Coordinates of C-alpha atoms in Angstrom, one line a residue:
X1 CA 20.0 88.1 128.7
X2 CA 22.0 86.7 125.5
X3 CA 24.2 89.7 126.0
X4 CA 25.8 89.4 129.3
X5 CA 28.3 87.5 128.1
X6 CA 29.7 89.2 124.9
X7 CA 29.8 92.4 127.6
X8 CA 31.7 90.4 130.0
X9 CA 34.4 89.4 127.4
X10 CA 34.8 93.0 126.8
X11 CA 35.3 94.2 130.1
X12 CA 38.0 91.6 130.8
X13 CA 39.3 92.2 127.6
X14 CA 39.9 96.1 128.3
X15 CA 41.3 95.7 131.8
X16 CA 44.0 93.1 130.7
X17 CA 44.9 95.9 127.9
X18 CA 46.0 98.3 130.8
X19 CA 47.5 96.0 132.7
X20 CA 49.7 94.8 129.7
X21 CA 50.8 98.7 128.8
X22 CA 51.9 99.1 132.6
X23 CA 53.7 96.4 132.6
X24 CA 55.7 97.3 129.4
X25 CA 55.8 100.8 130.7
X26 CA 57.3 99.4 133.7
X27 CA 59.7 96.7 132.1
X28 CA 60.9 99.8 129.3
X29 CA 62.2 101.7 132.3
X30 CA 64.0 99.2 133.9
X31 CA 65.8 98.1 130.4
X32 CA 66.8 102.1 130.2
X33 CA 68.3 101.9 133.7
X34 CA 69.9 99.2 133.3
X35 CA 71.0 100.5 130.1
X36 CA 72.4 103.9 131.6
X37 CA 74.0 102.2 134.5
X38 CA 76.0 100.3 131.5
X39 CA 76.8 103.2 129.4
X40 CA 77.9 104.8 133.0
X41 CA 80.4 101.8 133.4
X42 CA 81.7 101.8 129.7
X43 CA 82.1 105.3 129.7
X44 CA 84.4 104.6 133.2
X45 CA 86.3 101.7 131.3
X46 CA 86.8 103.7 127.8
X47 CA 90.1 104.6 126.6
X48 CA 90.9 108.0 125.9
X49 CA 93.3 109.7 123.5
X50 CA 95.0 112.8 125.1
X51 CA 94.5 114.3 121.3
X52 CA 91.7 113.3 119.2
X53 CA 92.8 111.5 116.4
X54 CA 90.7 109.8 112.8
X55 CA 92.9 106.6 113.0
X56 CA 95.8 105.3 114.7
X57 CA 98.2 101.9 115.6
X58 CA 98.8 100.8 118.8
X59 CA 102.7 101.0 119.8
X60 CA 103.1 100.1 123.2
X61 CA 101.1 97.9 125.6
X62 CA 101.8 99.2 129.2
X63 CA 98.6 96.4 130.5
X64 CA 98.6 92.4 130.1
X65 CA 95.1 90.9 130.6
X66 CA 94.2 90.4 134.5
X67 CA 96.5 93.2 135.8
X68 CA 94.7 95.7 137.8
X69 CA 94.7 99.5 136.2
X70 CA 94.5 102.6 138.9
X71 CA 92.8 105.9 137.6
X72 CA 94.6 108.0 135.0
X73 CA 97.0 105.1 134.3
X74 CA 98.4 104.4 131.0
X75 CA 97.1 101.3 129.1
X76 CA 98.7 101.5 125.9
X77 CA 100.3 103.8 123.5
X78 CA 98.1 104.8 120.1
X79 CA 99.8 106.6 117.4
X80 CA 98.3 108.7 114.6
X81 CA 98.9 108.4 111.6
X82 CA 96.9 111.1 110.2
X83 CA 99.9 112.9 110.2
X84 CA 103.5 111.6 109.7
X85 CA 107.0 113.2 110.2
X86 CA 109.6 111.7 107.6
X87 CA 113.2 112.2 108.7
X88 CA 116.5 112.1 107.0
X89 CA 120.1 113.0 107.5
X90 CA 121.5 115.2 104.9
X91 CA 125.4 116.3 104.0
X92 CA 126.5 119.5 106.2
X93 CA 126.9 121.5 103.3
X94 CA 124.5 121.0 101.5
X95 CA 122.4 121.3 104.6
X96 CA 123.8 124.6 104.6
X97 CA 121.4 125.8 101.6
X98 CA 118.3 124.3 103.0
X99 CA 115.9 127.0 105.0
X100 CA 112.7 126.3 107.1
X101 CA 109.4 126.0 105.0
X102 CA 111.5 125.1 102.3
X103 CA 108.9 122.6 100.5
X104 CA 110.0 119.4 99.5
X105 CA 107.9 115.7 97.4
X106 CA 107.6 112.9 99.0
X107 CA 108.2 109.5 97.1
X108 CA 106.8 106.5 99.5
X109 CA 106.6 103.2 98.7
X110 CA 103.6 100.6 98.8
X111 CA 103.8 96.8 98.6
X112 CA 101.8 94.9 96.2
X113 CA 100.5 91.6 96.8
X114 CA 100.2 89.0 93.7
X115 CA 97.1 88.3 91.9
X116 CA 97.3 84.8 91.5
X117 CA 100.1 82.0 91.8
X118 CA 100.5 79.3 89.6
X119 CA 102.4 76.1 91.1
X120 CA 102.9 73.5 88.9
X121 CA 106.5 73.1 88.0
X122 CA 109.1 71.3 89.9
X123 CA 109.8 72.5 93.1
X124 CA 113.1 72.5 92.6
X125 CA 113.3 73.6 89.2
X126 CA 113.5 77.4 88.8
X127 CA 111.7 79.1 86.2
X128 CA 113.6 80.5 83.6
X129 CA 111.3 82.8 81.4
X130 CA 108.0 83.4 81.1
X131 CA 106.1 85.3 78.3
X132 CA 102.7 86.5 78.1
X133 CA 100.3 86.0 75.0
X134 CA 97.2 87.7 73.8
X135 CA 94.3 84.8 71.4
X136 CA 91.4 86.9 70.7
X137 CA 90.0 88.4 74.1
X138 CA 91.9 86.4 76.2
X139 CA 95.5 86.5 78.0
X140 CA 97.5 84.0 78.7
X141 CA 100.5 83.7 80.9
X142 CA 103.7 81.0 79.5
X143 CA 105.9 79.5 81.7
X144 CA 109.4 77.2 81.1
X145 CA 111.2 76.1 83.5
X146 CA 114.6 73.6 83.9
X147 CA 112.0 70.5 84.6
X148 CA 111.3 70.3 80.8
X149 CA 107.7 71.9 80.7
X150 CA 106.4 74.7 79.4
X151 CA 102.9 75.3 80.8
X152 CA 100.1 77.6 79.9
X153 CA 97.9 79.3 82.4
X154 CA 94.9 81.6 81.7
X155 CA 94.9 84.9 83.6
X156 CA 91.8 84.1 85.3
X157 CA 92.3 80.2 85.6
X158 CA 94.1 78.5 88.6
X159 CA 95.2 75.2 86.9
X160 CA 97.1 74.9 84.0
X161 CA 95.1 74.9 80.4
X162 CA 98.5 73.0 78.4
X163 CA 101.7 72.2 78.5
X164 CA 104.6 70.6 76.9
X165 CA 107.1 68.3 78.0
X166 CA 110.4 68.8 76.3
X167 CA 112.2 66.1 78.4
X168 CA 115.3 68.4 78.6
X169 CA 116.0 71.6 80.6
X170 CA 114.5 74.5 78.9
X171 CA 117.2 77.2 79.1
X172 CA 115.1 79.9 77.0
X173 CA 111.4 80.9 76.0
X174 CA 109.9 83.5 73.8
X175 CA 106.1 84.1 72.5
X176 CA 105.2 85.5 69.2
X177 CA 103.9 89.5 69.4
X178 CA 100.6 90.7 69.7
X179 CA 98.8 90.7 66.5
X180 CA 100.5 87.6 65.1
X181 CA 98.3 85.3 63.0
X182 CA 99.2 82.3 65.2
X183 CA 100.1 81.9 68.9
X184 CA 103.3 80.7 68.7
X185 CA 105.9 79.6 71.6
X186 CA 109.4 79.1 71.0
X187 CA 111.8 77.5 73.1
X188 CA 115.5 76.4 73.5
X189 CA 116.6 73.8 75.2
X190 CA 119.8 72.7 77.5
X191 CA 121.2 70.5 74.3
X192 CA 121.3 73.4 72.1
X193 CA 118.1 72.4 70.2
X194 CA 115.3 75.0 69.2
X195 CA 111.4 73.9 69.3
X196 CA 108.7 76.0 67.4
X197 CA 105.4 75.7 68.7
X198 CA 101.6 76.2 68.1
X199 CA 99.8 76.6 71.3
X200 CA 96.2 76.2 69.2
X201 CA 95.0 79.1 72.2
X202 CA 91.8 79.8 69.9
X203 CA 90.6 76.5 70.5
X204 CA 88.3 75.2 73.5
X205 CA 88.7 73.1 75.4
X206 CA 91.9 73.9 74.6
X207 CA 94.0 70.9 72.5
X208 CA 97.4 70.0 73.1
X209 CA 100.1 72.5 71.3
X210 CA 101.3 71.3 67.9
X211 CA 105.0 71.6 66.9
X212 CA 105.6 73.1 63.8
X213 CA 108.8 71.6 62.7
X214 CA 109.2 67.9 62.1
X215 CA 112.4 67.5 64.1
X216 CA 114.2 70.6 66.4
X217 CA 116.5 72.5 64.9
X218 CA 119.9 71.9 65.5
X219 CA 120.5 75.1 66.7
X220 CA 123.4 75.5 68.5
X221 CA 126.3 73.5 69.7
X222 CA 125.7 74.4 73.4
X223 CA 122.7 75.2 75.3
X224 CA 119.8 77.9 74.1
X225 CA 120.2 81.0 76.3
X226 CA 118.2 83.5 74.5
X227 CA 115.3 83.4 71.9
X228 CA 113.3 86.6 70.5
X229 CA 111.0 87.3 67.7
X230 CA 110.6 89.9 65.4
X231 CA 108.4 93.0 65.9
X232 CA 106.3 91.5 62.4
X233 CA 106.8 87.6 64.2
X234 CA 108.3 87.0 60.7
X235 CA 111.8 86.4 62.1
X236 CA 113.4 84.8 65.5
X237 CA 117.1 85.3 66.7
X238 CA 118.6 83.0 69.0
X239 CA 121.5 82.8 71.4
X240 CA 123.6 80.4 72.9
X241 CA 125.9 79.8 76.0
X242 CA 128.7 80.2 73.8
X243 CA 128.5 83.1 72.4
X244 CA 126.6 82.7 68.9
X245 CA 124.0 84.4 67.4
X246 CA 121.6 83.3 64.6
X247 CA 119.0 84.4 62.6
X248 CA 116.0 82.3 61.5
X249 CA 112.7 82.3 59.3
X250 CA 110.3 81.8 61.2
X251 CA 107.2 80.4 58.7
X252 CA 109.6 77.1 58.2
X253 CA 112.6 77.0 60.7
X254 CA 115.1 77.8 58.2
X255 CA 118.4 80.0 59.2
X256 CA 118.5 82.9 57.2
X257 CA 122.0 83.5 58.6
X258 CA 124.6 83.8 61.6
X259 CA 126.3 86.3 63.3
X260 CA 129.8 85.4 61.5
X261 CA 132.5 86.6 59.4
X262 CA 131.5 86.0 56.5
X263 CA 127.5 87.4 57.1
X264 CA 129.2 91.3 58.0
X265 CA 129.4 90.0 61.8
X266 CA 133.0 90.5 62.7
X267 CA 133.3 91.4 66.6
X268 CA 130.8 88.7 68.1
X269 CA 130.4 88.3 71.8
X270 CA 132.9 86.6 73.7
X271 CA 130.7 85.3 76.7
X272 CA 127.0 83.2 76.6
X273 CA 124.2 85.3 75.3
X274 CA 121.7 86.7 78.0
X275 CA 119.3 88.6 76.2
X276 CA 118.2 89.2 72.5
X277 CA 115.5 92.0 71.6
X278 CA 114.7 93.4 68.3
X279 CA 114.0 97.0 67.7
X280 CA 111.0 98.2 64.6
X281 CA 114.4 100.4 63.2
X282 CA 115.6 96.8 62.6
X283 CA 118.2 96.0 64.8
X284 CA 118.9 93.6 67.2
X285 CA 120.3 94.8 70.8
X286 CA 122.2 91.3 72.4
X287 CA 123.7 91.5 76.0
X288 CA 126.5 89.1 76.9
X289 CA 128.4 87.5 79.9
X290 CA 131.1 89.3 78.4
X291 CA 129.6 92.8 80.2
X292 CA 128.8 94.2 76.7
X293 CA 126.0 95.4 74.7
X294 CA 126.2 94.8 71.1
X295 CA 123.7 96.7 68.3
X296 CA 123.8 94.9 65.5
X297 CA 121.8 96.6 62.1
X298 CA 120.1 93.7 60.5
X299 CA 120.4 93.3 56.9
X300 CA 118.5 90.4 54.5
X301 CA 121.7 88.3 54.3
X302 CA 123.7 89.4 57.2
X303 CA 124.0 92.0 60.4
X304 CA 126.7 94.3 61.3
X305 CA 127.9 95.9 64.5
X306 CA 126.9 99.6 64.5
X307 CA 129.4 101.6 66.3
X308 CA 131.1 99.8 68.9
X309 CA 130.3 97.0 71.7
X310 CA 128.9 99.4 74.5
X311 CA 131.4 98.3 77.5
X312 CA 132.0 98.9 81.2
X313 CA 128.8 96.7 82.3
X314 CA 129.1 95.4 85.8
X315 CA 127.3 91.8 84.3
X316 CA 124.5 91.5 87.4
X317 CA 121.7 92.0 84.8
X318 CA 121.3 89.0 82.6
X319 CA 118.1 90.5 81.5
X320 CA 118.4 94.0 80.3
X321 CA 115.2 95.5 78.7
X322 CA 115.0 97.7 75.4
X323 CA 111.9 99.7 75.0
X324 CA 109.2 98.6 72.1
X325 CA 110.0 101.9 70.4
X326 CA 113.7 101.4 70.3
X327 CA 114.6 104.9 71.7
X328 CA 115.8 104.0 75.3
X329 CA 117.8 100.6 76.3
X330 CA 118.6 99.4 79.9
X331 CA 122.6 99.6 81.3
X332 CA 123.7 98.0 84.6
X333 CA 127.1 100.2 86.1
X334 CA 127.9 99.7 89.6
X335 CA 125.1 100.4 92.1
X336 CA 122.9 102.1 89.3
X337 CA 120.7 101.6 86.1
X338 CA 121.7 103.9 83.1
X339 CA 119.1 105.0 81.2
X340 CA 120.7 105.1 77.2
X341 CA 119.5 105.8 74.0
X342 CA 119.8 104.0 70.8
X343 CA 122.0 103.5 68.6
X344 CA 124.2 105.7 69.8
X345 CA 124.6 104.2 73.6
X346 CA 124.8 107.6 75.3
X347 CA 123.3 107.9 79.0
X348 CA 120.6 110.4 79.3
X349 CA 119.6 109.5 82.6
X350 CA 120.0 107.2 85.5
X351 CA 118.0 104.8 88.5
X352 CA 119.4 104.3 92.2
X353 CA 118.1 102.9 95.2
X354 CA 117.9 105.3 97.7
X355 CA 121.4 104.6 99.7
X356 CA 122.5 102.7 97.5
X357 CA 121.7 99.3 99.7
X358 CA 119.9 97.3 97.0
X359 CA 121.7 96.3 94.1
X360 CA 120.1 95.7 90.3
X361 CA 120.7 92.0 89.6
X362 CA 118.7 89.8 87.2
X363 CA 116.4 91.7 85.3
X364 CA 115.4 95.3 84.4
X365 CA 112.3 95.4 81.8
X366 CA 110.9 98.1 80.5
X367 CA 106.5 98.0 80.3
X368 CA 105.2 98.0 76.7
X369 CA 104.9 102.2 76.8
X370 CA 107.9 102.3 78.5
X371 CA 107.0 104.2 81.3
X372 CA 107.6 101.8 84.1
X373 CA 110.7 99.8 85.0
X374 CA 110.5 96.3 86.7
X375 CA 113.7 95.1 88.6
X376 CA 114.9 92.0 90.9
X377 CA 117.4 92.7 93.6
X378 CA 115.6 93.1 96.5
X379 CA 115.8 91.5 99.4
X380 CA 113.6 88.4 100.1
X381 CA 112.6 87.8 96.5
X382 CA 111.0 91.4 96.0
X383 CA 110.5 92.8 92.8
X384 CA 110.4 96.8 92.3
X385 CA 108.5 98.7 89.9
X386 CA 109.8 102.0 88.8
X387 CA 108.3 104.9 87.6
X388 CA 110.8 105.3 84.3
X389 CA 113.1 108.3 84.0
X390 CA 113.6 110.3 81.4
X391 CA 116.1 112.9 79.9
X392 CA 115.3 115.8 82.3
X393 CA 112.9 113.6 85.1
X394 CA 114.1 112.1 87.7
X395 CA 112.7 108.2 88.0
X396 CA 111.4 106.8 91.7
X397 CA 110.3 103.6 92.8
X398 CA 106.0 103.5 92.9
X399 CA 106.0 99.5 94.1
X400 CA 107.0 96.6 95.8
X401 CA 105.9 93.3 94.5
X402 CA 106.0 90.7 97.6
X403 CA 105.1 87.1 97.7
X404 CA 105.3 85.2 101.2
X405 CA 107.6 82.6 99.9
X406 CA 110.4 85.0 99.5
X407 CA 111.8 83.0 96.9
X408 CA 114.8 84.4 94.3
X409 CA 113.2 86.1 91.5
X410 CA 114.9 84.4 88.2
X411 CA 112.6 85.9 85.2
X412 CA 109.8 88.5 84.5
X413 CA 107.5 89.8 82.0
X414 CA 105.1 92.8 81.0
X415 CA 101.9 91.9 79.4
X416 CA 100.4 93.6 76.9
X417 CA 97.2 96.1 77.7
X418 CA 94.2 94.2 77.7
X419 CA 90.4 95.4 78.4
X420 CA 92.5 98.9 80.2
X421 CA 94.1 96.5 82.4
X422 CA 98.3 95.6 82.7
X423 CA 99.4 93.4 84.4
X424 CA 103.1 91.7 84.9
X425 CA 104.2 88.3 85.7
X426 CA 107.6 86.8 87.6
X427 CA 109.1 83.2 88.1
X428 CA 111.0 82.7 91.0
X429 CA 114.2 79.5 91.5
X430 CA 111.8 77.7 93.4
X431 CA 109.4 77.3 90.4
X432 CA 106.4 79.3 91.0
X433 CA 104.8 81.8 88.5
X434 CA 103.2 84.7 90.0
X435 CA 101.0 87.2 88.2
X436 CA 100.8 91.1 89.6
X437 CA 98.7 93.8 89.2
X438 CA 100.4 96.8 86.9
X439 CA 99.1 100.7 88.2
X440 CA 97.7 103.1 85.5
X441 CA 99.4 105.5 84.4
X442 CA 96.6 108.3 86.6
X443 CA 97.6 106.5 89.9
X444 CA 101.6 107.1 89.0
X445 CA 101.2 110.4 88.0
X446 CA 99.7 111.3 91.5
X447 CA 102.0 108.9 93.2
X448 CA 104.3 111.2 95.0
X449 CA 103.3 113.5 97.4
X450 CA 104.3 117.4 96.3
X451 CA 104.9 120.5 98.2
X452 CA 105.3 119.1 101.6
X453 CA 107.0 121.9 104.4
X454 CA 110.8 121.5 105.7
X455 CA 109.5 121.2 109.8
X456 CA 112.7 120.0 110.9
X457 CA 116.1 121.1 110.1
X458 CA 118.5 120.4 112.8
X459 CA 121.2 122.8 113.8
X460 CA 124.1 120.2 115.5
X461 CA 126.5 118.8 113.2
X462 CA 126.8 115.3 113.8
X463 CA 130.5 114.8 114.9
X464 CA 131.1 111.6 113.3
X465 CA 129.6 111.7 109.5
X466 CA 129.3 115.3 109.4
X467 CA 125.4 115.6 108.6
X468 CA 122.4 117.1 110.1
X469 CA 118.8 115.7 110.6
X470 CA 116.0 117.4 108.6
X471 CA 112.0 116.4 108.6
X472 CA 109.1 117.0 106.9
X473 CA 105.5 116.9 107.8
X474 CA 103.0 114.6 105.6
X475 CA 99.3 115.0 105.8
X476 CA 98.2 110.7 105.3
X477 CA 94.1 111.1 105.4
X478 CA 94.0 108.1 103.5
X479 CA 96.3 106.1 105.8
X480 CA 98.6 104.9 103.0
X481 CA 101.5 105.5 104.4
X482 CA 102.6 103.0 106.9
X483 CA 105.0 104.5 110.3
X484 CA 108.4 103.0 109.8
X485 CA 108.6 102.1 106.3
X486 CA 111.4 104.5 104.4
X487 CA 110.4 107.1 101.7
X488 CA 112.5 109.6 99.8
X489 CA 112.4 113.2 100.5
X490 CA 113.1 114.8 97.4
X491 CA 114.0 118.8 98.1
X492 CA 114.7 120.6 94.7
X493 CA 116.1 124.2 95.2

């Protein structure tokens, strides 16, 4: 019977199969018991909205950890912000002209976080300019500061990839333009001396910058303030803290003339030079701690002030921008920024914070197309970017550039477009170089938010101002918009 006992292996075999399935059968029921009892408990625990909502934020805890909750009791308080209401206060009379459904644009605000910061400079040694510079593909982002240096940084780079130690404060910095045949760095100095640089960016790894001049040039009898090339880099102007202007050649360091008597220049500034920046019409626009612009036409042996010194500056901008074109400079009065044209200085338009609580101080720039504005006078070390007006547009703030140091802003630049990218960069007083993302041109353009219904519009006269409280509704699928921060309700009749 060599059989029996491959049979018997079978039969065993068999009956353990069915006793395994019952037992999974049996084991798969309890798990979906169990499993129902726990949905049945989570279902009693979960936390319902009395309206159903995509997203939310909680605002109000009403329950600490441990305490006891009774049925239908409050836990917390979840607001949606699928849908917002923005509300203002607006004059009495011209409340009067306002009518429900009446649509209106919104103009929010989002804050921007830096790229990249570059620490490297003393930490008590504030930045005072920075430059950006394009070698072949790459960008590069210049920094000087009042601890003698001037470091270069690579926009993709943490540490630094050179720098140069001048042993004196640097006071002012300036790069050559894009296109030049050499990246060259200028730089004045606290003892009124000018240094012209090769930063040799085309090499790698990358070898110390060369100066091109045997000794600095005696440029000025007090300290460097302000230093700008040319559109062509052929040319460099400089400025001082008392008051001079000169031009120079800038193949060999030799002054081609000053901004004197006897060169045409007879009404020269009578405060430190802040800013110099050359237009392609050939001129040279020069801002002064005397609260004037001057626009001087440049000639080969001498420049001469065309028209009169623009006056009535309230001095708070040391760094006033002129677009690369040459139409449009910047004009700090009061509270606001002027937009005016060149040469003749009239004001076709102007920027205000909305309620006028920030001031314009230190800077307004202008981005290479000029159709952005960058300025510093925000709280906390903020920098805004502005969506540029123009003769008949209105201009509105699209960004807030915040670092978590919340350290002064001193300096800023644009950079130049690279691979369809822009980008900006700022130096604050407690020397640290930050580098910030720049929006397209697509995402401004569908920035604000258009034809948004009057909801609200109150019917009390407030007693004490004499105004009355309007609102809008705003749809916020993508949850952009953040409850409590401030936009401007812009209602055009």
């Amino acid at each position: 019977m060599p059989t029996l006992p491959f049979i018997a292996v079978l039969t065993i075999g068999a009956v353990g199969a069915v006793v395994l399935v019952r037992l999974i059968k049996k084991e798969w029921r309890r798990v979906n018991t169990e499993l129902d009892q726990a949905q049945i408990i989570l279902d009693q625990h979960q936390i319902r909205p009395k309206h159903p909502m995509i997203r939310g934020y909680i605002n109000i805890l009403h329950k600490r950890t441990g305490e006891a909750v009774k049925e239908l009791e409050p836990i917390l308080n979840i607001y949606s912000n699928a849908r917002l209401m923005a509300k203002a206060f607006v004059e009495a009379q011209e409340a009067a002209q306002l009518k429900q459904n009446m649509v209106a644009t919104i103009e929010p605000v989002y804050d921007e976080r830096p790229l990249r910061m570059f620490e490297g400079h003393g930490a008590k040694a504030p930045i005072t300019n920075v430059a950006f510079i394009v070698s072949g593909n790459d960008l590069f982002l210049v920094s000087a500061s009042e601890d003698g240096f001037v470091k270069v940084w690579h926009q993709k780079r943490k540490g630094e990839v050179a720098n140069i130690n001048h042993r004196e404060p640097i006071k002012a910095m300036a790069c050559s333009p894009a296109g030049s045949k050499l990246p060259l760095c200028l730089t004045g100095t606290s003892d009124g001396k000018i240094h012209l640089w090769n930063l040799n960016l085309d090499q790698q790894p990358f070898p110390r910058p060369a100066a091109i001049l045997e000794k600095p040039l005696d440029g000025h009898r007090d300290a460097v303030t302000a230093l700008a090339f040319s559109p062509d880099g052929a040319y460099f102007a400089s400025g001082a803290a008392d008051g001079t202007i000169k031009m120079w050649h800038a193949a060999d360091g030799k002054l081609a003339y000053g901004f004197d008597t006897p060169h045409g220049a007879d009404n020269p500034h009578q405060g430190g030079i802040t800013a110099l920046t050359f237009t392609p019409q050939g001129r040279l626009v020069s801002a002064g701690r005397d609260n004037t612009l001057r626009i001087w036409n440049l000639k080969e042996k001498g420049a001469h002030l065309e028209g009169l010194p623009v006056t009535g500056r309230s001095g708070n901008i040391g760094h006033l921008g002129v677009s690369q074109d040459g139409r449009w400079m910047l004009f700090d009065q009061g509270k606001s920024l002027h937009l005016r044209a060149l040469p003749d200085g009239q004001t076709v338009n102007t920027l205000k914070n909305p309620g006028g609580a920030t001031p314009f101080e230190t800077l307004a720039l202008f981005s290479p197309d000029a159709s952005l504005i960058l300025t510093g006078g925000a709280p906390e070390g903020k920098l805004q970017l502005w969506r540029a007006p123009s003769e008949d547009t209105r201009g509105f703030e699209v960004r807030q550039f915040v670092t978590i140091q919340r350290s002064p802003v001193t300096c800023a630049a644009f950079a130049p477009a690279v691979g369809g990218k822009s980008f900006a960069a700022s130096g604050t007083k407690d020397g640290n170089v930050y580098l910030w993302p720049v929006p397209a041109k697509e995402v401004v353009d569908k920035h604000r938010i258009p034809n948004v219904p009057l909801k609200l519009l109150g019917k009390d006269v407030s007693a004490g101002n004499r105004q009355i409280r309007v609102g809008v509704e705003v749809q916020n699928p993508d949850g952009l918009l953040t409850p409590g921060r401030p936009v401007t309700i812009v209602i055009e009749q």
